Coordinates of C-alpha atoms and ligand atoms in Angstrom, one line a residue:
M1 CA -5.1 5.7 -6.7
C2 CA -4.6 5.9 -10.5
G3 CA -1.4 4.9 -12.2
I4 CA 0.6 7.4 -14.2
V5 CA 3.5 6.9 -16.7
G6 CA 5.3 9.3 -19.0
Y7 CA 8.2 9.1 -21.4
V8 CA 10.3 11.4 -23.5
G9 CA 13.4 10.3 -25.4
P10 CA 14.7 8.5 -28.5
R11 CA 12.9 5.2 -28.0
P12 CA 9.3 4.3 -29.1
A13 CA 7.1 5.8 -26.4
T14 CA 4.1 3.6 -26.7
A15 CA 5.8 0.3 -25.7
I16 CA 7.5 2.0 -22.7
I17 CA 4.3 3.5 -21.5
V18 CA 2.2 0.4 -21.9
E19 CA 4.8 -1.7 -20.1
G20 CA 4.9 0.9 -17.3
L21 CA 1.2 0.8 -17.0
R22 CA 1.2 -2.9 -16.8
R23 CA 3.4 -2.7 -13.7
L24 CA 1.0 -0.1 -12.2
E25 CA -2.2 -1.8 -13.2
Y26 CA -2.6 -2.9 -9.6
R27 CA -3.2 0.7 -8.5
G28 CA -6.5 1.1 -10.3
Y29 CA -7.8 -0.6 -13.3
D30 CA -11.3 0.3 -14.5
S31 CA -9.9 1.8 -17.7
A32 CA -6.5 2.7 -19.3
G33 CA -5.3 5.0 -21.9
L34 CA -2.3 6.8 -23.4
A35 CA -1.5 9.8 -25.6
V36 CA 1.5 10.0 -27.9
I37 CA 2.6 12.7 -30.2
E38 CA 2.8 11.3 -33.7
N39 CA 3.5 13.5 -36.8
E40 CA 3.1 16.6 -34.6
C41 CA -0.4 15.5 -33.5
I42 CA -1.7 14.1 -30.2
C43 CA -3.0 10.6 -30.7
V44 CA -5.1 9.3 -27.9
R45 CA -6.0 5.6 -27.4
R46 CA -8.1 4.6 -24.4
D47 CA -10.5 1.9 -23.4
V48 CA -12.5 0.7 -20.5
G49 CA -11.5 -2.5 -18.6
K50 CA -8.1 -4.0 -18.1
L51 CA -4.9 -3.1 -20.0
S52 CA -5.5 -6.0 -22.4
A53 CA -8.3 -3.9 -23.9
L54 CA -5.9 -1.1 -24.6
D55 CA -3.4 -3.6 -26.0
E56 CA -6.0 -4.8 -28.4
L57 CA -6.9 -1.3 -29.4
L58 CA -3.3 -0.4 -30.0
A59 CA -2.9 -3.5 -32.1
E60 CA -5.7 -2.3 -34.4
Q61 CA -4.7 1.4 -34.2
P62 CA -1.0 1.7 -33.3
V63 CA 0.6 5.0 -32.4
H64 CA 4.3 5.8 -32.9
G65 CA 6.2 8.6 -31.3
H66 CA 8.9 9.5 -28.9
I67 CA 6.9 11.4 -26.2
G68 CA 3.8 10.3 -24.4
I69 CA 1.8 9.8 -21.3
G70 CA -0.4 6.9 -20.0
H71 CA -2.8 6.2 -17.2
T72 CA -4.7 3.5 -15.4
R73 CA -7.8 4.8 -13.8
W74 CA -9.6 4.1 -10.5
A75 CA -12.9 5.9 -10.9
T76 CA -13.9 8.7 -8.6
H77 CA -16.0 11.1 -10.7
G78 CA -17.8 9.5 -13.6
R79 CA -18.3 5.8 -14.0
P80 CA -15.8 3.6 -15.7
S81 CA -16.3 4.2 -19.5
Q82 CA -14.3 4.9 -22.6
R83 CA -15.1 8.6 -22.5
N84 CA -14.2 8.9 -18.8
A85 CA -10.9 7.2 -19.3
H86 CA -7.7 9.3 -19.3
P87 CA -6.0 11.0 -21.0
H88 CA -8.4 13.9 -21.5
T89 CA -7.9 16.5 -24.3
D90 CA -8.9 20.2 -24.6
C91 CA -11.2 21.5 -27.3
S92 CA -8.4 21.8 -29.9
G93 CA -7.1 18.3 -29.3
E94 CA -3.7 19.8 -28.9
I95 CA -3.3 19.5 -25.1
V96 CA -3.7 16.4 -23.1
V97 CA -3.7 15.6 -19.3
I98 CA -3.5 12.6 -17.0
H99 CA -4.3 13.0 -13.3
N100 CA -4.4 11.3 -10.0
G101 CA -6.5 13.0 -7.3
I102 CA -9.9 14.8 -7.1
V103 CA -10.5 18.3 -8.3
E104 CA -12.7 19.4 -5.4
N105 CA -14.0 22.6 -7.1
F106 CA -14.5 20.9 -10.5
L107 CA -18.2 21.8 -10.7
A108 CA -17.6 25.5 -10.4
L109 CA -14.7 25.3 -12.9
R110 CA -16.8 23.2 -15.3
Q111 CA -19.5 25.8 -15.3
E112 CA -17.0 28.6 -15.8
L113 CA -15.4 26.8 -18.7
Q114 CA -18.8 25.9 -20.3
A115 CA -19.8 29.6 -20.1
L116 CA -16.6 30.4 -22.0
G117 CA -17.6 28.0 -24.7
H118 CA -15.5 24.9 -23.8
V119 CA -17.1 21.6 -24.6
L120 CA -16.4 19.1 -21.9
A121 CA -16.6 15.6 -23.3
S122 CA -16.5 13.5 -20.1
D123 CA -18.1 13.3 -16.6
T124 CA -14.7 13.5 -14.9
D125 CA -13.3 16.2 -12.7
T126 CA -9.9 15.8 -14.5
E127 CA -11.1 17.3 -17.7
V128 CA -11.4 20.8 -16.3
I129 CA -7.6 20.9 -15.9
V130 CA -6.9 20.6 -19.6
H131 CA -9.5 23.1 -20.6
L132 CA -8.2 25.6 -18.1
V133 CA -4.7 25.1 -19.6
E134 CA -6.2 25.7 -23.0
E135 CA -7.9 28.8 -21.8
Y136 CA -4.7 30.2 -20.2
M137 CA -2.7 29.5 -23.4
K138 CA -5.1 31.6 -25.5
D139 CA -3.1 34.8 -24.7
G140 CA 0.1 33.2 -26.1
S141 CA 1.3 31.8 -22.7
S142 CA 3.6 28.8 -22.8
L143 CA 2.3 25.4 -21.6
E144 CA 4.4 25.8 -18.4
A145 CA 2.9 29.2 -17.6
A146 CA -0.6 28.0 -18.3
A147 CA 0.0 25.0 -16.2
R148 CA 1.1 27.1 -13.3
Q149 CA -2.0 29.3 -13.5
T150 CA -4.2 26.2 -13.8
L151 CA -2.6 24.4 -10.8
G152 CA -3.2 27.5 -8.8
R153 CA -6.9 27.3 -9.4
I154 CA -7.7 23.6 -8.7
K155 CA -8.5 22.6 -5.1
G156 CA -7.5 19.3 -3.6
A157 CA -4.5 17.0 -3.9
H158 CA -3.1 16.0 -7.3
G159 CA -0.5 14.4 -9.4
V160 CA -0.8 15.9 -12.9
V161 CA 1.0 15.4 -16.2
L162 CA 0.5 17.6 -19.2
L163 CA 1.6 17.2 -22.8
S164 CA 0.9 19.5 -25.8
S165 CA 1.6 19.1 -29.5
R166 CA 2.2 22.9 -29.5
E167 CA 5.4 22.3 -27.5
P168 CA 6.1 18.7 -28.4
D169 CA 9.4 18.2 -26.7
K170 CA 8.3 18.4 -23.1
L171 CA 6.1 17.0 -20.3
I172 CA 4.9 19.2 -17.4
V173 CA 4.5 17.3 -14.2
A174 CA 3.3 18.6 -10.8
R175 CA 2.4 17.4 -7.4
I176 CA 0.0 19.2 -5.1
G177 CA -0.7 17.6 -1.7
N178 CA -0.9 13.9 -1.1
A179 CA -2.8 12.3 -4.0
G180 CA 0.0 9.9 -4.5
G181 CA 3.6 10.2 -5.5
V182 CA 5.1 11.8 -8.6
V183 CA 8.5 10.4 -9.4
I184 CA 10.8 11.4 -12.3
G185 CA 13.2 8.8 -13.6
V186 CA 16.5 10.1 -15.0
G187 CA 17.9 8.1 -17.9
Q188 CA 20.7 8.7 -20.5
G189 CA 19.2 11.1 -23.0
E190 CA 15.7 10.0 -21.9
M191 CA 13.4 10.8 -19.0
F192 CA 10.5 9.0 -17.4
V193 CA 7.6 10.0 -15.1
A194 CA 5.5 7.7 -12.9
S195 CA 3.2 7.6 -9.9
D196 CA 5.2 4.7 -8.6
M197 CA 8.7 3.5 -9.1
P198 CA 8.0 -0.1 -10.3
A199 CA 6.6 1.5 -13.6
I200 CA 10.0 2.7 -14.6
L201 CA 12.5 0.7 -12.6
E202 CA 13.3 -1.4 -15.6
H203 CA 14.8 1.7 -17.3
T204 CA 16.5 3.6 -14.5
R205 CA 17.1 3.6 -10.7
D206 CA 17.9 7.3 -10.6
M207 CA 14.8 9.1 -9.3
I208 CA 13.7 12.6 -8.3
F209 CA 10.7 12.8 -6.0
L210 CA 8.4 15.7 -6.3
E211 CA 7.0 17.1 -3.0
D212 CA 3.8 18.9 -2.4
G213 CA 3.8 22.2 -4.3
Q214 CA 6.5 21.3 -6.8
M215 CA 6.5 20.9 -10.5
A216 CA 9.0 20.1 -13.3
V217 CA 9.4 20.6 -17.0
I218 CA 10.8 17.5 -18.4
T219 CA 12.6 17.1 -21.8
A220 CA 14.8 14.2 -23.0
D221 CA 17.8 16.1 -21.5
G222 CA 16.6 16.4 -18.0
A223 CA 14.1 17.9 -15.5
R224 CA 13.9 21.6 -14.6
C225 CA 12.2 21.7 -11.2
S226 CA 10.5 24.6 -9.5
T227 CA 7.8 25.5 -7.0
L228 CA 4.3 26.1 -8.4
A229 CA 5.0 29.8 -8.0
G230 CA 8.0 29.5 -10.3
E231 CA 10.9 29.6 -7.8
P232 CA 13.7 27.3 -9.2
L233 CA 14.6 24.2 -7.2
Q234 CA 17.6 21.9 -7.2
L235 CA 16.0 18.6 -6.2
E236 CA 18.2 15.7 -5.1
E237 CA 18.5 12.7 -7.4
V238 CA 18.2 9.4 -5.4
T239 CA 19.5 6.0 -6.6
V240 CA 16.9 3.4 -5.4
P241 CA 18.0 -0.1 -4.6
W242 CA 15.0 -2.1 -5.9
D243 CA 15.7 -4.0 -9.1
P244 CA 13.0 -4.7 -11.7
V245 CA 13.4 -8.5 -11.4
S246 CA 12.1 -8.5 -7.8
A247 CA 9.0 -6.7 -9.1
A248 CA 8.3 -9.4 -11.7
K249 CA 6.0 -12.4 -11.1
G250 CA 8.7 -15.0 -12.1
E251 CA 7.4 -18.6 -12.0
H252 CA 4.4 -17.6 -9.9
K253 CA 0.8 -17.5 -11.0
H254 CA 0.1 -14.4 -9.1
F255 CA 2.1 -11.6 -7.4
M256 CA 0.3 -12.4 -4.2
Q257 CA 1.5 -15.9 -4.3
K258 CA 5.0 -14.8 -5.0
E259 CA 4.9 -12.2 -2.2
I260 CA 3.5 -14.7 0.3
L261 CA 6.2 -17.2 -0.5
E262 CA 9.1 -14.8 -0.4
Q263 CA 8.5 -13.8 3.3
A264 CA 11.4 -15.8 4.6
R265 CA 13.6 -13.6 2.5
S266 CA 11.8 -10.4 3.1
I267 CA 12.0 -11.0 6.9
T268 CA 15.7 -11.8 6.6
D269 CA 16.2 -8.5 4.7
T270 CA 14.2 -6.7 7.4
I271 CA 16.5 -8.0 10.1
R272 CA 19.7 -8.0 8.2
G273 CA 22.3 -5.4 9.3
R274 CA 20.0 -4.0 12.0
V275 CA 20.7 -6.3 14.9
N276 CA 23.9 -7.1 16.8
F277 CA 23.3 -10.7 17.8
E278 CA 26.1 -10.6 20.4
T279 CA 25.1 -7.5 22.3
G280 CA 21.4 -7.5 21.4
D281 CA 21.7 -3.9 20.2
V282 CA 19.4 -2.7 17.4
H283 CA 20.5 -0.2 14.9
L284 CA 17.8 1.6 12.9
K285 CA 19.7 3.8 10.5
D286 CA 17.1 6.4 9.5
L287 CA 15.0 6.3 12.7
N288 CA 16.5 9.6 13.9
L289 CA 15.5 9.0 17.5
P290 CA 18.5 9.3 19.8
L291 CA 18.3 7.2 23.0
E292 CA 17.9 10.2 25.3
M293 CA 14.9 11.4 23.2
A294 CA 13.4 7.9 23.2
R295 CA 13.2 8.2 27.0
R296 CA 11.1 11.3 27.1
F297 CA 7.9 9.9 25.6
N298 CA 5.0 9.0 27.8
K299 CA 2.9 7.5 25.2
M300 CA 2.9 6.2 21.6
V301 CA 0.1 6.4 19.0
I302 CA 0.2 4.2 15.9
V303 CA -1.8 5.5 12.9
A304 CA -2.5 3.4 9.9
C305 CA -5.2 1.9 7.7
G306 CA -6.4 -1.6 6.7
T307 CA -3.7 -4.3 7.0
S308 CA -1.2 -1.8 8.3
A309 CA -3.6 -0.9 11.1
Y310 CA -3.7 -4.6 12.1
S311 CA 0.0 -4.7 12.0
G312 CA -0.1 -1.7 14.4
L313 CA -2.4 -3.6 16.7
V314 CA 0.2 -6.4 16.9
G315 CA 2.8 -3.6 17.5
K316 CA 0.9 -2.3 20.5
F317 CA 1.4 -5.7 22.2
L318 CA 5.1 -5.7 21.2
I319 CA 6.0 -2.2 22.2
E320 CA 4.0 -2.3 25.5
A321 CA 5.6 -5.7 26.3
L322 CA 9.2 -4.7 25.4
A323 CA 9.3 -1.0 26.2
R324 CA 6.5 -0.7 28.7
L325 CA 5.3 2.4 26.8
P326 CA 1.5 2.8 26.5
V327 CA 0.4 2.5 22.9
E328 CA -2.9 3.5 21.3
V329 CA -3.7 2.4 17.8
D330 CA -6.1 4.4 15.5
Y331 CA -7.2 4.4 11.9
G332 CA -5.8 7.3 10.1
S333 CA -9.3 8.2 9.0
E334 CA -10.6 8.4 12.6
F335 CA -7.5 9.9 14.2
R336 CA -7.6 13.0 12.0
Y337 CA -11.2 13.9 13.1
R338 CA -11.2 13.1 16.8
D339 CA -9.0 15.9 18.2
P340 CA -6.5 13.4 19.6
I341 CA -4.8 14.1 22.9
I342 CA -1.1 14.3 22.0
D343 CA 1.8 16.6 22.6
E344 CA 5.5 16.7 22.3
R345 CA 5.8 13.8 24.7
T346 CA 3.9 11.6 22.3
L347 CA 5.7 9.4 19.7
V348 CA 3.4 9.0 16.7
L349 CA 4.2 6.0 14.4
A350 CA 2.6 5.8 10.9
I351 CA 2.6 2.4 9.3
T352 CA 2.1 2.4 5.6
Q353 CA 3.3 0.1 2.9
S354 CA 2.8 2.6 0.1
G355 CA 3.7 5.6 2.2
E356 CA 1.0 7.5 0.2
T357 CA -2.3 6.5 2.0
V358 CA -4.0 9.9 2.3
D359 CA -5.7 9.2 5.7
T360 CA -2.5 8.1 7.2
L361 CA -0.7 11.2 5.8
A362 CA -3.4 13.4 7.2
A363 CA -3.0 11.8 10.6
L364 CA 0.7 12.6 10.5
E365 CA -0.1 16.2 9.6
E366 CA -2.5 16.3 12.6
A367 CA 0.1 14.9 14.9
R368 CA 2.7 17.3 13.5
A369 CA 0.4 20.2 14.3
K370 CA 0.1 19.1 17.9
G371 CA 3.8 18.9 18.3
A372 CA 4.3 15.1 18.4
R373 CA 7.5 13.4 17.2
L374 CA 6.7 11.5 14.0
I375 CA 8.2 8.3 12.7
S376 CA 7.0 6.0 10.0
I377 CA 7.4 2.4 8.9
V378 CA 7.2 2.5 5.1
N379 CA 8.0 0.2 2.3
V380 CA 8.2 2.5 -0.7
I381 CA 11.4 4.5 -0.6
G382 CA 11.0 8.2 -1.0
S383 CA 7.2 8.1 -0.4
Q384 CA 5.5 10.9 1.3
A385 CA 5.1 9.2 4.7
A386 CA 8.9 8.6 4.8
R387 CA 9.6 12.2 3.9
V388 CA 7.2 14.0 6.3
A389 CA 8.2 12.0 9.3
D390 CA 11.2 12.9 11.5
G391 CA 12.5 9.4 11.2
V392 CA 11.7 6.3 9.2
I393 CA 12.1 2.5 9.3
Y394 CA 12.1 1.1 5.8
M395 CA 10.3 -2.3 5.6
Q396 CA 12.8 -3.9 3.2
A397 CA 10.0 -6.1 1.9
G398 CA 10.8 -5.1 -1.7
P399 CA 8.0 -4.0 -4.1
E400 CA 4.6 -5.4 -3.1
I401 CA 2.4 -5.6 -6.2
G402 CA -0.5 -7.8 -5.2
V403 CA -3.3 -5.5 -3.9
A404 CA -3.7 -7.6 -0.8
S405 CA -0.9 -6.8 1.5
T406 CA 1.1 -9.8 2.8
K407 CA 4.9 -9.5 3.0
A408 CA 4.5 -5.8 4.0
F409 CA 2.4 -6.9 7.0
T410 CA 5.0 -9.3 8.3
A411 CA 7.9 -7.0 7.6
S412 CA 6.2 -4.2 9.5
V413 CA 5.4 -6.4 12.5
V414 CA 9.1 -7.3 12.6
D415 CA 10.0 -3.7 12.3
Q416 CA 7.9 -2.9 15.3
Y417 CA 9.6 -5.8 17.2
L418 CA 12.9 -4.1 16.4
L419 CA 11.5 -0.7 17.5
G420 CA 10.3 -2.3 20.7
L421 CA 13.8 -3.6 21.4
Y422 CA 15.3 -0.2 20.7
L423 CA 12.8 1.6 22.9
G424 CA 13.1 -1.1 25.6
K425 CA 16.8 -0.6 25.7
A426 CA 16.5 3.2 25.8
R427 CA 13.9 3.1 28.6
G428 CA 15.8 0.5 30.6
T429 CA 13.0 -2.1 30.5
L430 CA 15.1 -4.9 29.0
S431 CA 18.2 -6.3 30.7
P432 CA 21.2 -7.1 28.4
A433 CA 20.5 -10.9 28.9
R434 CA 16.8 -10.4 28.0
L435 CA 17.8 -8.4 24.9
R436 CA 20.0 -11.2 23.7
E437 CA 17.3 -13.7 24.2
L438 CA 14.9 -11.6 22.2
V439 CA 17.3 -11.1 19.3
D440 CA 18.0 -14.9 19.3
D441 CA 14.3 -15.5 19.0
L442 CA 14.3 -13.1 16.0
A443 CA 17.2 -14.8 14.4
E444 CA 15.2 -18.0 14.2
L445 CA 12.2 -16.4 12.6
P446 CA 13.0 -16.6 8.8
N447 CA 13.7 -20.3 9.1
L448 CA 10.4 -20.8 10.9
V449 CA 8.6 -18.8 8.3
G450 CA 10.2 -20.9 5.6
Q451 CA 8.9 -24.1 7.3
V452 CA 5.3 -22.8 7.3
L453 CA 5.4 -21.7 3.7
A454 CA 6.8 -25.1 2.5
N455 CA 3.3 -26.7 3.0
G456 CA 1.3 -25.3 0.1
V457 CA -0.6 -28.5 -1.0
E458 CA -2.5 -28.6 2.3
Y459 CA -4.0 -25.2 1.6
Q460 CA -5.2 -26.3 -1.9
R461 CA -7.0 -29.2 -0.3
L462 CA -8.7 -26.9 2.3
A463 CA -9.6 -24.5 -0.5
D464 CA -11.4 -27.3 -2.3
L465 CA -13.4 -28.0 0.8
F466 CA -14.3 -24.5 1.7
F467 CA -14.4 -22.3 -1.4
K468 CA -18.2 -22.4 -1.7
R469 CA -18.9 -21.1 1.8
Q470 CA -20.4 -17.6 2.1
N471 CA -19.4 -16.6 5.6
F472 CA -16.5 -17.1 7.9
L473 CA -15.7 -16.2 11.5
Y474 CA -12.1 -15.6 12.5
L475 CA -11.2 -15.7 16.2
G476 CA -7.9 -14.9 18.0
R477 CA -6.9 -13.7 21.4
G478 CA -4.1 -11.5 22.9
I479 CA -1.4 -10.7 20.4
N480 CA -3.1 -13.0 17.9
Y481 CA -6.4 -11.2 18.0
P482 CA -5.2 -8.8 15.3
I483 CA -4.2 -11.8 13.2
A484 CA -7.9 -12.9 13.2
L485 CA -8.8 -9.5 11.9
E486 CA -6.1 -9.7 9.2
G487 CA -7.0 -13.2 8.2
A488 CA -10.7 -12.2 7.8
L489 CA -9.6 -9.1 5.8
K490 CA -7.4 -11.2 3.4
L491 CA -10.3 -13.6 2.7
K492 CA -12.9 -11.0 2.1
E493 CA -10.9 -8.7 -0.1
I494 CA -9.6 -11.3 -2.6
S495 CA -12.4 -14.0 -2.5
Y496 CA -15.4 -11.7 -1.8
I497 CA -16.5 -14.1 0.9
H498 CA -17.9 -12.3 4.0
A499 CA -15.5 -12.8 6.9
E500 CA -15.5 -11.3 10.3
G501 CA -12.6 -11.2 12.7
Y502 CA -13.3 -11.1 16.4
P503 CA -11.4 -11.2 19.7
A504 CA -12.3 -14.7 20.8
G505 CA -13.6 -13.6 24.2
E506 CA -16.2 -11.4 22.5
M507 CA -17.8 -14.3 20.7
K508 CA -20.2 -15.1 23.5
H509 CA -21.4 -11.5 23.4
G510 CA -23.0 -11.7 20.0
P511 CA -21.3 -13.5 17.1
I512 CA -22.0 -16.9 18.6
A513 CA -25.5 -16.5 17.4
L514 CA -24.2 -16.9 13.8
I515 CA -22.6 -20.3 14.4
D516 CA -24.2 -23.2 12.6
E517 CA -23.0 -25.9 10.2
T518 CA -22.8 -23.4 7.3
M519 CA -20.4 -20.9 9.0
P520 CA -16.9 -22.1 9.5
T521 CA -14.7 -20.6 12.2
V522 CA -11.0 -20.1 11.8
A523 CA -9.4 -20.0 15.3
I524 CA -5.8 -19.2 16.2
A525 CA -5.0 -21.3 19.2
V526 CA -1.2 -21.5 19.6
R527 CA 0.5 -22.6 22.8
D528 CA 0.6 -19.4 24.8
H529 CA -1.0 -18.0 28.0
V530 CA -4.4 -17.8 26.4
Y531 CA -4.3 -21.3 24.8
D532 CA -6.8 -22.8 27.3
K533 CA -9.3 -19.9 26.7
M534 CA -9.0 -20.5 22.9
V535 CA -9.7 -24.2 23.3
S536 CA -12.8 -23.5 25.3
Q537 CA -14.0 -21.1 22.5
I538 CA -13.4 -23.9 19.9
E539 CA -15.5 -26.2 22.1
Q540 CA -18.3 -23.7 22.2
V541 CA -18.3 -23.5 18.4
K542 CA -18.2 -27.3 18.0
S543 CA -21.0 -27.8 20.4
R544 CA -23.2 -25.6 18.2
G545 CA -22.5 -27.6 15.1
G546 CA -19.8 -25.3 13.6
T547 CA -16.8 -26.4 11.6
V548 CA -13.4 -25.3 13.0
L549 CA -10.1 -24.7 11.3
V550 CA -7.4 -24.1 13.8
V551 CA -3.9 -22.6 13.6
A552 CA -2.0 -24.5 16.3
T553 CA 1.5 -25.1 17.5
E554 CA 3.3 -28.1 16.0
G555 CA 3.1 -31.1 18.3
D556 CA -0.3 -30.1 19.8
E557 CA -2.0 -33.4 19.1
A558 CA -4.8 -32.7 21.5
I559 CA -6.2 -29.9 19.5
A560 CA -6.6 -32.2 16.5
A561 CA -9.3 -34.1 18.4
K562 CA -11.3 -30.9 19.0
A563 CA -11.0 -29.1 15.6
D564 CA -12.0 -30.3 12.1
H565 CA -8.7 -29.2 10.4
V566 CA -5.4 -28.1 11.9
L567 CA -2.8 -25.8 10.3
Y568 CA 0.4 -26.3 12.3
I569 CA 3.0 -23.6 12.8
P570 CA 6.3 -24.2 14.6
S571 CA 6.7 -23.3 18.2
A572 CA 8.2 -19.8 18.6
S573 CA 8.5 -17.0 21.1
P574 CA 5.0 -15.8 21.9
L575 CA 5.9 -12.3 20.7
L576 CA 6.7 -13.6 17.3
T577 CA 3.9 -16.0 16.8
P578 CA 1.7 -13.4 14.9
V579 CA 4.3 -13.5 12.1
L580 CA 3.9 -17.2 11.8
A581 CA 0.1 -17.5 12.5
V582 CA -0.8 -15.0 9.7
L583 CA 0.9 -17.2 7.0
P584 CA -1.6 -20.0 7.0
L585 CA -4.4 -17.4 6.8
Q586 CA -2.7 -15.7 3.8
L587 CA -2.3 -19.0 2.1
F588 CA -5.8 -20.1 2.8
A589 CA -7.3 -16.8 1.5
Y590 CA -5.1 -17.1 -1.6
H591 CA -6.1 -20.6 -2.5
V592 CA -9.8 -20.0 -1.8
A593 CA -9.7 -17.0 -4.1
V594 CA -7.9 -18.9 -6.8
R595 CA -10.4 -21.8 -6.5
R596 CA -13.3 -19.3 -6.8
G597 CA -11.7 -17.9 -10.0
C598 CA -11.2 -14.5 -8.5
D599 CA -8.8 -11.9 -9.8
V600 CA -6.4 -12.4 -6.9
D601 CA -3.9 -9.6 -7.7
Q602 CA -6.4 -7.0 -8.6
P603 CA -9.6 -7.6 -6.6
R604 CA -12.6 -5.6 -7.7
N605 CA -13.0 -2.0 -6.3
L606 CA -9.7 -2.0 -4.5
A607 CA -6.5 -0.2 -5.3
K608 CA -3.0 -0.6 -3.9
S609 CA -2.5 2.9 -2.9
V610 CA -5.5 4.7 -1.5
T611 CA -4.9 8.3 -2.2
V612 CA -8.5 9.6 -1.9
E613 CA -10.4 10.1 1.3
Ligands
F6R701 C1 -5.3 -5.0 2.5 C2 -4.5 -3.8 2.2 C3 -5.1 -2.5 2.6 C4 -3.9 -1.6 3.0 C5 -4.4 -0.2 3.4 C6 -3.2 0.7 3.8 O1 -4.6 -6.1 2.1 O2 -3.6 -3.9 1.5 O3 -5.9 -2.6 3.7 O4 -3.2 -2.2 4.1 O5 -5.0 0.4 2.3 O6 -2.3 0.8 2.9 P1 -0.8 1.3 3.2 O7 -0.2 0.3 4.0 O8 -0.2 1.5 1.9 O9 -1.0 2.7 3.9

């Protein structure tokens, strides 16, 4: 969950590292630090809190050098404090480490090191790594050899970067398991390291991705890659398409705002080049699922976490409707522990924006072990979920920096619509005429999304009215039930208001007891086959003194008489309404959080990429 950046080359390292960290701050941000080699010595600067604290420290105590590493921390072991911030040094102060992951056997290693006379200065698990390296270098071993020995001793999943003033021209990087990505950026006479590409995209688009069990020795001239055991590897260099401009905030106050507002574009990109609007054929380049193979499945299981899991719940409706294939949806964290019933006739789909969520990756591993075919819908190119699956659909949403997922949600829903069309064609559940209708509906979507997003002022007004409320109930039904869950999640994670999402029909079985004049209800009541049922739920809330905000279909005047506030979305095919219905809920959550003065892009306790269990 932590952010990692490293640099070696002719330019001043500090500025490159700090800028890289700024682009990664969204991953974890209870402290930040860096280490740079200046005059043959390791100089460490680190502080608790946001990157601005490190900026201030560096202004008072600058460091100059051409090789260094930096880190933003999301605490696991040891509370956020200056001494627990990375980088961590060994006893001599000549070796330094940054790390993402959890050293599961750190207590035993700590005791062992203390018995050998090492003084550990923090409460972190990470620090044992650098002291072990120090220990293994005592017999004259190189940094690389000591790193190998150390990495062989630590349990768990890790991304690790080491630097030593004893060998001041190199960085050692390694990846063990799925604690997040480790990407090496290849420049002209300079090299970069990062946990995520946005940190270094400004400098290079040529990347090498380390897999589980791989490491690299990086100098300004290049990367020498190998397995942890020392077997040399020729890893492919990939040129990634994202540009740094699309990862910048531009004129927007927050990344989340920018990402909400760019959904017409991200959905266009998601569709672009994948659909033949004349024949209705869908082409998913990297899916790697020939039509004959697509016919053989008798069930599909979607595994994901958080917002991606809610996207999967929408996907269940889409794929069952379009391809008539039964779909189960499970949280990655549950799936891996429930001995799921799957086999080679099961298609398992992982949905993950980051592609690095540890629970989702573990679910994929479980599914692999049981013989299922694995596909993933992923935003981050080259991420682990893309690499371990047999096929992948890239979201094409572009970098999502705000911690609260928005454009990745809608992109992944559209991807599942495309997948449903593809499977429907393969399984013969969609006639050519129906396929063409369905792709025509899709073609209209970006324009409809743009219409909803054009109306920002209304949401500011609503935020003024509601920002002081403490509890919200979100209700939806059918394919829009997951949208109620997602709307509630958006509000709670960025504004810290308690919000519950419920399938509307369940309200009378419990949540109705909560309704009074202090608890607003947000209902999704678009014109579809459950519209009348939704209207009757709204009436039940109103008759108990509740306030209702409703997401409704444009032109539905009748609903305005029943609800207190109406957020209109254009009429669309019922299968695509979730993509439109979620937009007012994203905007509402955003404006409420802004009105409450919350840190919208970096909400407390959350991280963009959840690489711990
Ligand atoms: C909520 C949010 C999280 C993520 C979840 C899974 O706004 O962003 O709930 O959706 O942590 O992340 P990915 O999709 O990266 O696997």
